[in-house]
Amino acid sequence: MNKYLIVPLFFAAATWSSCSSVYMPNVPNTPMLSQKGELSAGAHISPKGNASINGAYAVSNHFGVLFSGSYMKNERTSKDFRHKLVEFGGGYIDTFGPDNNQIIEIYAGYGGGRADRNFREYDDKLLISSTKEEVTFTKTFIQVNYSSKKNKYLNLFGNRYALNYGTAIRISHVGMNTFLSNNIGQPKEDNMFIEPVFFTRMRLSDAVQLQYTSSGNFGLKDRKFMTAGNSIFTIGAVFNLGGKKPIVK
């Protein structure tokens, strides 16, 4: 199992102390839909308190739709950060391989959100300055997901749990609609982000799996505020109903 965790842990360690950005990525929607009528839902949380929800439905054997949202509220003495995001998408789904137990999904989507930041400076507990930043933005993305329903197994505390692994790559363009600092308009920024994503799922039942997700986040443009300073490191749960059964080997 260790070889599957090296890359995710590398990205988590490399980006843990990264500088702050007004954009906080949500957990990419990786429902791994396998056939018509399958429903997927998930909820994830990061150590920083960024909560994401995902939902998807297979309209046919080769077309799925998805919805994602995230919310974060982090208040500290010197800095407050609030962020919310929603997005919708749709695209191609398919299974392949000798047992049709490998899944590929290709999605495109659109969304938007808002970020609010407050910075405060103190001198011996006396507030000497305060800056309030307010940003609204829109987002477009394309994403490719890959996973397999072929299981490996983990023996833990006397129990045997099925594990499967997957990866995704998401390319997002995020652009500011408005940017205010202390109610004064500021130059708007945009950026193109590339996120390689890795996830591990541990099956608790036919429908429910625990999921660990990590990613890198790379910005293609040099920006001051719309930077790639935030990455993904979350624990969550995924619920799938109506899909093809995993292959046990």
PDB file of C-alpha atoms in Angstrom:
ATOM      1  CA  MET A   1       0.000   0.000   0.000  1.00  0.00           C
ATOM      2  CA  ASN A   2       2.850   2.414   0.682  1.00  0.00           C
ATOM      3  CA  LYS A   3       3.641   2.982  -2.984  1.00  0.00           C
ATOM      4  CA  TYR A   4       0.141   4.407  -3.509  1.00  0.00           C
ATOM      5  CA  LEU A   5       0.557   6.905  -0.700  1.00  0.00           C
ATOM      6  CA  ILE A   6       3.971   8.327  -1.592  1.00  0.00           C
ATOM      7  CA  VAL A   7       2.757  10.718  -4.297  1.00  0.00           C
ATOM      8  CA  PRO A   8      -0.296  12.048  -2.372  1.00  0.00           C
ATOM      9  CA  LEU A   9       1.754  12.601   0.762  1.00  0.00           C
ATOM     10  CA  PHE A  10       4.439  14.389  -1.264  1.00  0.00           C
ATOM     11  CA  PHE A  11       1.925  16.882  -2.615  1.00  0.00           C
ATOM     12  CA  ALA A  12       0.393  17.416   0.812  1.00  0.00           C
ATOM     13  CA  ALA A  13       3.785  18.111   2.385  1.00  0.00           C
ATOM     14  CA  ALA A  14       4.986  20.309  -0.460  1.00  0.00           C
ATOM     15  CA  THR A  15       1.936  22.590  -0.396  1.00  0.00           C
ATOM     16  CA  TRP A  16       1.061  22.595   3.318  1.00  0.00           C
ATOM     17  CA  SER A  17       2.954  25.822   4.032  1.00  0.00           C
ATOM     18  CA  SER A  18       2.191  27.546   0.729  1.00  0.00           C
ATOM     19  CA  CYS A  19       1.237  31.207   0.687  1.00  0.00           C
ATOM     20  CA  SER A  20      -2.396  32.222   0.857  1.00  0.00           C
ATOM     21  CA  SER A  21      -4.594  32.899  -2.174  1.00  0.00           C
ATOM     22  CA  VAL A  22      -8.060  34.393  -2.576  1.00  0.00           C
ATOM     23  CA  TYR A  23      -9.019  31.179  -4.420  1.00  0.00           C
ATOM     24  CA  MET A  24      -9.512  27.955  -2.468  1.00  0.00           C
ATOM     25  CA  PRO A  25      -9.986  24.852  -4.687  1.00  0.00           C
ATOM     26  CA  ASN A  26     -12.803  22.462  -3.881  1.00  0.00           C
ATOM     27  CA  VAL A  27     -12.416  18.680  -3.924  1.00  0.00           C
ATOM     28  CA  PRO A  28     -12.789  17.624  -7.590  1.00  0.00           C
ATOM     29  CA  ASN A  29     -15.870  15.561  -8.274  1.00  0.00           C
ATOM     30  CA  THR A  30     -14.692  12.001  -9.020  1.00  0.00           C
ATOM     31  CA  PRO A  31     -17.917   9.941  -8.911  1.00  0.00           C
ATOM     32  CA  MET A  32     -16.538   7.167 -11.164  1.00  0.00           C
ATOM     33  CA  LEU A  33     -19.949   6.478 -12.710  1.00  0.00           C
ATOM     34  CA  SER A  34     -20.141   3.082 -14.418  1.00  0.00           C
ATOM     35  CA  GLN A  35     -23.646   2.748 -15.862  1.00  0.00           C
ATOM     36  CA  LYS A  36     -26.972   4.483 -16.492  1.00  0.00           C
ATOM     37  CA  GLY A  37     -28.920   5.397 -13.365  1.00  0.00           C
ATOM     38  CA  GLU A  38     -25.955   5.391 -10.994  1.00  0.00           C
ATOM     39  CA  LEU A  39     -26.011   8.088  -8.312  1.00  0.00           C
ATOM     40  CA  SER A  40     -22.955   9.368  -6.442  1.00  0.00           C
ATOM     41  CA  ALA A  41     -22.683  11.755  -3.493  1.00  0.00           C
ATOM     42  CA  GLY A  42     -19.743  12.760  -1.329  1.00  0.00           C
ATOM     43  CA  ALA A  43     -18.686  15.035   1.530  1.00  0.00           C
ATOM     44  CA  HIS A  44     -15.109  16.020   2.383  1.00  0.00           C
ATOM     45  CA  ILE A  45     -13.321  18.217   4.925  1.00  0.00           C
ATOM     46  CA  SER A  46      -9.748  19.552   5.079  1.00  0.00           C
ATOM     47  CA  PRO A  47      -7.656  20.320   8.195  1.00  0.00           C
ATOM     48  CA  LYS A  48      -8.102  24.019   7.370  1.00  0.00           C
ATOM     49  CA  GLY A  49     -11.888  23.655   7.565  1.00  0.00           C
ATOM     50  CA  ASN A  50     -12.658  23.740   3.838  1.00  0.00           C
ATOM     51  CA  ALA A  51     -15.794  21.603   3.399  1.00  0.00           C
ATOM     52  CA  SER A  52     -16.789  20.237  -0.011  1.00  0.00           C
ATOM     53  CA  ILE A  53     -19.865  18.362  -1.230  1.00  0.00           C
ATOM     54  CA  ASN A  54     -20.156  16.501  -4.535  1.00  0.00           C
ATOM     55  CA  GLY A  55     -23.036  14.921  -6.422  1.00  0.00           C
ATOM     56  CA  ALA A  56     -23.301  13.176  -9.797  1.00  0.00           C
ATOM     57  CA  TYR A  57     -25.788  11.141 -11.832  1.00  0.00           C
ATOM     58  CA  ALA A  58     -25.354   8.920 -14.908  1.00  0.00           C
ATOM     59  CA  VAL A  59     -28.053  10.045 -17.345  1.00  0.00           C
ATOM     60  CA  SER A  60     -27.017   7.279 -19.747  1.00  0.00           C
ATOM     61  CA  ASN A  61     -24.254   4.690 -20.016  1.00  0.00           C
ATOM     62  CA  HIS A  62     -21.981   7.339 -21.526  1.00  0.00           C
ATOM     63  CA  PHE A  63     -23.149  10.711 -20.166  1.00  0.00           C
ATOM     64  CA  GLY A  64     -23.077  12.023 -16.618  1.00  0.00           C
ATOM     65  CA  VAL A  65     -23.878  15.314 -14.895  1.00  0.00           C
ATOM     66  CA  LEU A  66     -22.312  16.654 -11.722  1.00  0.00           C
ATOM     67  CA  PHE A  67     -22.596  19.337  -9.062  1.00  0.00           C
ATOM     68  CA  SER A  68     -20.034  20.508  -6.513  1.00  0.00           C
ATOM     69  CA  GLY A  69     -19.912  23.105  -3.780  1.00  0.00           C
ATOM     70  CA  SER A  70     -17.527  24.169  -1.052  1.00  0.00           C
ATOM     71  CA  TYR A  71     -17.540  26.504   1.941  1.00  0.00           C
ATOM     72  CA  MET A  72     -14.874  27.674   4.346  1.00  0.00           C
ATOM     73  CA  LYS A  73     -14.958  30.075   7.293  1.00  0.00           C
ATOM     74  CA  ASN A  74     -11.712  30.565   9.185  1.00  0.00           C
ATOM     75  CA  GLU A  75     -11.515  33.366  11.762  1.00  0.00           C
ATOM     76  CA  ARG A  76      -8.337  34.292  13.605  1.00  0.00           C
ATOM     77  CA  THR A  77      -7.040  37.283  15.499  1.00  0.00           C
ATOM     78  CA  SER A  78      -4.979  38.681  12.633  1.00  0.00           C
ATOM     79  CA  LYS A  79      -6.810  37.214   9.637  1.00  0.00           C
ATOM     80  CA  ASP A  80     -10.311  36.096   8.632  1.00  0.00           C
ATOM     81  CA  PHE A  81     -10.941  34.083   5.482  1.00  0.00           C
ATOM     82  CA  ARG A  82     -14.344  33.116   4.086  1.00  0.00           C
ATOM     83  CA  HIS A  83     -14.783  31.334   0.776  1.00  0.00           C
ATOM     84  CA  LYS A  84     -17.676  29.726  -1.084  1.00  0.00           C
ATOM     85  CA  LEU A  85     -17.908  28.099  -4.493  1.00  0.00           C
ATOM     86  CA  VAL A  86     -20.470  26.222  -6.602  1.00  0.00           C
ATOM     87  CA  GLU A  87     -19.995  24.539  -9.974  1.00  0.00           C
ATOM     88  CA  PHE A  88     -21.924  22.407 -12.457  1.00  0.00           C
ATOM     89  CA  GLY A  89     -20.729  20.165 -15.272  1.00  0.00           C
ATOM     90  CA  GLY A  90     -21.340  17.230 -17.534  1.00  0.00           C
ATOM     91  CA  GLY A  91     -19.474  14.886 -19.808  1.00  0.00           C
ATOM     92  CA  TYR A  92     -18.492  11.483 -21.088  1.00  0.00           C
ATOM     93  CA  ILE A  93     -18.261   8.329 -18.963  1.00  0.00           C
ATOM     94  CA  ASP A  94     -17.146   4.829 -19.967  1.00  0.00           C
ATOM     95  CA  THR A  95     -15.865   1.514 -18.632  1.00  0.00           C
ATOM     96  CA  PHE A  96     -13.181  -0.603 -20.272  1.00  0.00           C
ATOM     97  CA  GLY A  97     -10.689  -3.379 -19.621  1.00  0.00           C
ATOM     98  CA  PRO A  98     -11.027  -7.196 -19.616  1.00  0.00           C
ATOM     99  CA  ASP A  99     -13.774  -7.120 -16.963  1.00  0.00           C
ATOM    100  CA  ASN A 100     -15.032  -3.592 -17.712  1.00  0.00           C
ATOM    101  CA  ASN A 101     -13.756  -2.695 -14.252  1.00  0.00           C
ATOM    102  CA  GLN A 102     -11.799   0.416 -15.248  1.00  0.00           C
ATOM    103  CA  ILE A 103     -13.559   3.770 -15.497  1.00  0.00           C
ATOM    104  CA  ILE A 104     -12.754   6.976 -17.330  1.00  0.00           C
ATOM    105  CA  GLU A 105     -14.703  10.226 -17.099  1.00  0.00           C
ATOM    106  CA  ILE A 106     -14.191  13.467 -19.037  1.00  0.00           C
ATOM    107  CA  TYR A 107     -16.099  16.496 -17.746  1.00  0.00           C
ATOM    108  CA  ALA A 108     -16.352  20.203 -18.483  1.00  0.00           C
ATOM    109  CA  GLY A 109     -18.116  22.716 -16.266  1.00  0.00           C
ATOM    110  CA  TYR A 110     -18.764  26.236 -15.074  1.00  0.00           C
ATOM    111  CA  GLY A 111     -19.082  27.841 -11.653  1.00  0.00           C
ATOM    112  CA  GLY A 112     -18.508  30.842  -9.494  1.00  0.00           C
ATOM    113  CA  GLY A 113     -17.882  31.982  -5.966  1.00  0.00           C
ATOM    114  CA  ARG A 114     -16.822  34.611  -3.496  1.00  0.00           C
ATOM    115  CA  ALA A 115     -13.893  35.199  -1.145  1.00  0.00           C
ATOM    116  CA  ASP A 116     -13.647  37.670   1.753  1.00  0.00           C
ATOM    117  CA  ARG A 117     -10.454  38.348   3.690  1.00  0.00           C
ATOM    118  CA  ASN A 118      -9.789  40.651   6.641  1.00  0.00           C
ATOM    119  CA  PHE A 119      -6.254  41.475   7.773  1.00  0.00           C
ATOM    120  CA  ARG A 120      -5.565  43.186  11.109  1.00  0.00           C
ATOM    121  CA  GLU A 121      -2.360  44.496  12.680  1.00  0.00           C
ATOM    122  CA  TYR A 122      -1.964  45.109  16.406  1.00  0.00           C
ATOM    123  CA  ASP A 123       0.494  46.992  18.600  1.00  0.00           C
ATOM    124  CA  ASP A 124       0.370  45.648  22.150  1.00  0.00           C
ATOM    125  CA  LYS A 125      -3.220  44.425  21.575  1.00  0.00           C
ATOM    126  CA  LEU A 126      -4.241  47.780  20.106  1.00  0.00           C
ATOM    127  CA  LEU A 127      -5.623  47.567  16.552  1.00  0.00           C
ATOM    128  CA  ILE A 128      -3.550  49.870  14.346  1.00  0.00           C
ATOM    129  CA  SER A 129      -4.687  48.850  10.831  1.00  0.00           C
ATOM    130  CA  SER A 130      -7.339  46.781   9.096  1.00  0.00           C
ATOM    131  CA  THR A 131      -7.744  45.722   5.453  1.00  0.00           C
ATOM    132  CA  LYS A 132     -10.864  44.142   4.014  1.00  0.00           C
ATOM    133  CA  GLU A 133     -10.695  42.364   0.645  1.00  0.00           C
ATOM    134  CA  GLU A 134     -13.806  41.226  -1.240  1.00  0.00           C
ATOM    135  CA  VAL A 135     -13.591  39.131  -4.413  1.00  0.00           C
ATOM    136  CA  THR A 136     -16.190  37.536  -6.676  1.00  0.00           C
ATOM    137  CA  PHE A 137     -15.086  35.198  -9.457  1.00  0.00           C
ATOM    138  CA  THR A 138     -16.204  32.799 -12.171  1.00  0.00           C
ATOM    139  CA  LYS A 139     -14.613  29.478 -13.050  1.00  0.00           C
ATOM    140  CA  THR A 140     -14.534  27.153 -16.053  1.00  0.00           C
ATOM    141  CA  PHE A 141     -12.862  23.755 -15.948  1.00  0.00           C
ATOM    142  CA  ILE A 142     -12.126  20.529 -17.796  1.00  0.00           C
ATOM    143  CA  GLN A 143     -11.305  17.359 -15.930  1.00  0.00           C
ATOM    144  CA  VAL A 144     -10.315  13.758 -16.648  1.00  0.00           C
ATOM    145  CA  ASN A 145     -10.881  11.045 -13.998  1.00  0.00           C
ATOM    146  CA  TYR A 146      -9.544   7.499 -13.991  1.00  0.00           C
ATOM    147  CA  SER A 147     -10.077   4.663 -11.529  1.00  0.00           C
ATOM    148  CA  SER A 148     -10.559   0.921 -11.304  1.00  0.00           C
ATOM    149  CA  LYS A 149     -13.156  -1.131  -9.435  1.00  0.00           C
ATOM    150  CA  LYS A 150     -10.593  -3.921  -9.026  1.00  0.00           C
ATOM    151  CA  ASN A 151      -9.861  -4.089  -5.310  1.00  0.00           C
ATOM    152  CA  LYS A 152      -6.781  -4.590  -3.212  1.00  0.00           C
ATOM    153  CA  TYR A 153      -7.153  -5.341   0.485  1.00  0.00           C
ATOM    154  CA  LEU A 154      -5.983  -3.907   3.791  1.00  0.00           C
ATOM    155  CA  ASN A 155      -6.025  -5.867   7.039  1.00  0.00           C
ATOM    156  CA  LEU A 156      -6.724  -3.397   9.844  1.00  0.00           C
ATOM    157  CA  PHE A 157      -7.564  -4.195  13.480  1.00  0.00           C
ATOM    158  CA  GLY A 158      -8.556  -7.714  12.539  1.00  0.00           C
ATOM    159  CA  ASN A 159     -10.839  -6.630   9.696  1.00  0.00           C
ATOM    160  CA  ARG A 160     -10.276  -6.846   5.933  1.00  0.00           C
ATOM    161  CA  TYR A 161     -11.101  -3.721   3.902  1.00  0.00           C
ATOM    162  CA  ALA A 162     -11.193  -3.386   0.117  1.00  0.00           C
ATOM    163  CA  LEU A 163      -9.123  -0.511  -1.302  1.00  0.00           C
ATOM    164  CA  ASN A 164      -9.154   1.082  -4.732  1.00  0.00           C
ATOM    165  CA  TYR A 165      -7.253   4.013  -6.136  1.00  0.00           C
ATOM    166  CA  GLY A 166      -7.821   6.728  -8.678  1.00  0.00           C
ATOM    167  CA  THR A 167      -6.415   9.864 -10.189  1.00  0.00           C
ATOM    168  CA  ALA A 168      -7.723  12.961 -11.921  1.00  0.00           C
ATOM    169  CA  ILE A 169      -6.296  16.014 -13.593  1.00  0.00           C
ATOM    170  CA  ARG A 170      -8.276  19.248 -13.560  1.00  0.00           C
ATOM    171  CA  ILE A 171      -7.489  22.381 -15.549  1.00  0.00           C
ATOM    172  CA  SER A 172      -9.377  25.466 -14.349  1.00  0.00           C
ATOM    173  CA  HIS A 173      -9.541  29.067 -15.442  1.00  0.00           C
ATOM    174  CA  VAL A 174     -10.575  31.369 -12.594  1.00  0.00           C
ATOM    175  CA  GLY A 175     -11.153  35.069 -13.208  1.00  0.00           C
ATOM    176  CA  MET A 176     -12.221  37.883 -10.893  1.00  0.00           C
ATOM    177  CA  ASN A 177     -15.486  39.672 -11.602  1.00  0.00           C
ATOM    178  CA  THR A 178     -14.976  42.208  -8.818  1.00  0.00           C
ATOM    179  CA  PHE A 179     -12.112  42.999  -6.446  1.00  0.00           C
ATOM    180  CA  LEU A 180     -12.499  45.538  -3.635  1.00  0.00           C
ATOM    181  CA  SER A 181      -9.988  46.495  -0.948  1.00  0.00           C
ATOM    182  CA  ASN A 182     -11.562  48.615   1.812  1.00  0.00           C
ATOM    183  CA  ASN A 183     -14.425  49.284  -0.653  1.00  0.00           C
ATOM    184  CA  ILE A 184     -12.061  50.638  -3.325  1.00  0.00           C
ATOM    185  CA  GLY A 185     -11.913  48.880  -6.685  1.00  0.00           C
ATOM    186  CA  GLN A 186      -8.662  47.069  -7.500  1.00  0.00           C
ATOM    187  CA  PRO A 187      -7.197  45.644 -10.745  1.00  0.00           C
ATOM    188  CA  LYS A 188      -8.788  42.277 -11.427  1.00  0.00           C
ATOM    189  CA  GLU A 189      -6.704  39.128 -11.870  1.00  0.00           C
ATOM    190  CA  ASP A 190      -7.176  35.699 -13.412  1.00  0.00           C
ATOM    191  CA  ASN A 191      -5.153  32.510 -13.540  1.00  0.00           C
ATOM    192  CA  MET A 192      -5.041  29.078 -15.106  1.00  0.00           C
ATOM    193  CA  PHE A 193      -4.628  26.277 -12.570  1.00  0.00           C
ATOM    194  CA  ILE A 194      -3.482  22.700 -13.157  1.00  0.00           C
ATOM    195  CA  GLU A 195      -4.351  20.222 -10.404  1.00  0.00           C
ATOM    196  CA  PRO A 196      -3.160  16.596 -10.468  1.00  0.00           C
ATOM    197  CA  VAL A 197      -5.377  14.790  -7.978  1.00  0.00           C
ATOM    198  CA  PHE A 198      -4.923  11.416  -6.239  1.00  0.00           C
ATOM    199  CA  PHE A 199      -7.495   9.593  -4.138  1.00  0.00           C
ATOM    200  CA  THR A 200      -7.690   6.372  -2.155  1.00  0.00           C
ATOM    201  CA  ARG A 201     -11.014   4.776  -1.217  1.00  0.00           C
ATOM    202  CA  MET A 202     -11.636   2.193   1.505  1.00  0.00           C
ATOM    203  CA  ARG A 203     -14.889   0.276   1.107  1.00  0.00           C
ATOM    204  CA  LEU A 204     -17.082   0.038   4.199  1.00  0.00           C
ATOM    205  CA  SER A 205     -20.069  -1.480   2.358  1.00  0.00           C
ATOM    206  CA  ASP A 206     -21.325  -1.965  -1.190  1.00  0.00           C
ATOM    207  CA  ALA A 207     -22.452   1.680  -1.230  1.00  0.00           C
ATOM    208  CA  VAL A 208     -20.183   3.595   1.168  1.00  0.00           C
ATOM    209  CA  GLN A 209     -16.450   4.283   0.971  1.00  0.00           C
ATOM    210  CA  LEU A 210     -14.057   6.457   2.943  1.00  0.00           C
ATOM    211  CA  GLN A 211     -11.900   8.665   0.727  1.00  0.00           C
ATOM    212  CA  TYR A 212      -8.540  10.352   1.211  1.00  0.00           C
ATOM    213  CA  THR A 213      -7.764  13.038  -1.411  1.00  0.00           C
ATOM    214  CA  SER A 214      -4.633  15.056  -2.071  1.00  0.00           C
ATOM    215  CA  SER A 215      -3.404  17.186  -4.940  1.00  0.00           C
ATOM    216  CA  GLY A 216      -0.917  19.707  -6.200  1.00  0.00           C
ATOM    217  CA  ASN A 217      -1.999  23.119  -7.457  1.00  0.00           C
ATOM    218  CA  PHE A 218       0.044  24.945 -10.091  1.00  0.00           C
ATOM    219  CA  GLY A 219      -0.719  28.386 -11.529  1.00  0.00           C
ATOM    220  CA  LEU A 220       0.420  29.156 -15.072  1.00  0.00           C
ATOM    221  CA  LYS A 221       0.411  32.928 -14.521  1.00  0.00           C
ATOM    222  CA  ASP A 222       2.380  35.057 -12.070  1.00  0.00           C
ATOM    223  CA  ARG A 223      -0.265  36.731  -9.915  1.00  0.00           C
ATOM    224  CA  LYS A 224      -0.305  38.483  -6.541  1.00  0.00           C
ATOM    225  CA  PHE A 225      -3.764  37.493  -5.297  1.00  0.00           C
ATOM    226  CA  MET A 226      -5.146  34.820  -7.666  1.00  0.00           C
ATOM    227  CA  THR A 227      -2.259  32.459  -6.986  1.00  0.00           C
ATOM    228  CA  ALA A 228      -1.878  28.691  -6.620  1.00  0.00           C
ATOM    229  CA  GLY A 229      -1.185  28.979  -2.910  1.00  0.00           C
ATOM    230  CA  ASN A 230      -3.847  26.486  -1.779  1.00  0.00           C
ATOM    231  CA  SER A 231      -3.975  22.747  -2.416  1.00  0.00           C
ATOM    232  CA  ILE A 232      -6.222  19.826  -1.472  1.00  0.00           C
ATOM    233  CA  PHE A 233      -5.746  17.497   1.492  1.00  0.00           C
ATOM    234  CA  THR A 234      -9.063  16.053   2.710  1.00  0.00           C
ATOM    235  CA  ILE A 235     -10.797  13.119   4.335  1.00  0.00           C
ATOM    236  CA  GLY A 236     -14.366  12.292   3.372  1.00  0.00           C
ATOM    237  CA  ALA A 237     -16.994   9.734   2.447  1.00  0.00           C
ATOM    238  CA  VAL A 238     -18.441   8.751  -0.933  1.00  0.00           C
ATOM    239  CA  PHE A 239     -21.803   7.085  -1.540  1.00  0.00           C
ATOM    240  CA  ASN A 240     -22.542   5.275  -4.842  1.00  0.00           C
ATOM    241  CA  LEU A 241     -25.879   3.642  -5.619  1.00  0.00           C
ATOM    242  CA  GLY A 242     -26.733   1.655  -8.718  1.00  0.00           C
ATOM    243  CA  GLY A 243     -23.279   1.131 -10.252  1.00  0.00           C
ATOM    244  CA  LYS A 244     -21.516  -1.995 -11.443  1.00  0.00           C
ATOM    245  CA  LYS A 245     -20.291  -4.221  -8.633  1.00  0.00           C
ATOM    246  CA  PRO A 246     -16.539  -4.243  -7.948  1.00  0.00           C
ATOM    247  CA  ILE A 247     -14.488  -7.172  -9.191  1.00  0.00           C
ATOM    248  CA  VAL A 248     -13.115  -9.184  -6.262  1.00  0.00           C
ATOM    249  CA  LYS A 249      -9.662 -10.711  -6.875  1.00  0.00           C
TER     250      LYS A 249
END
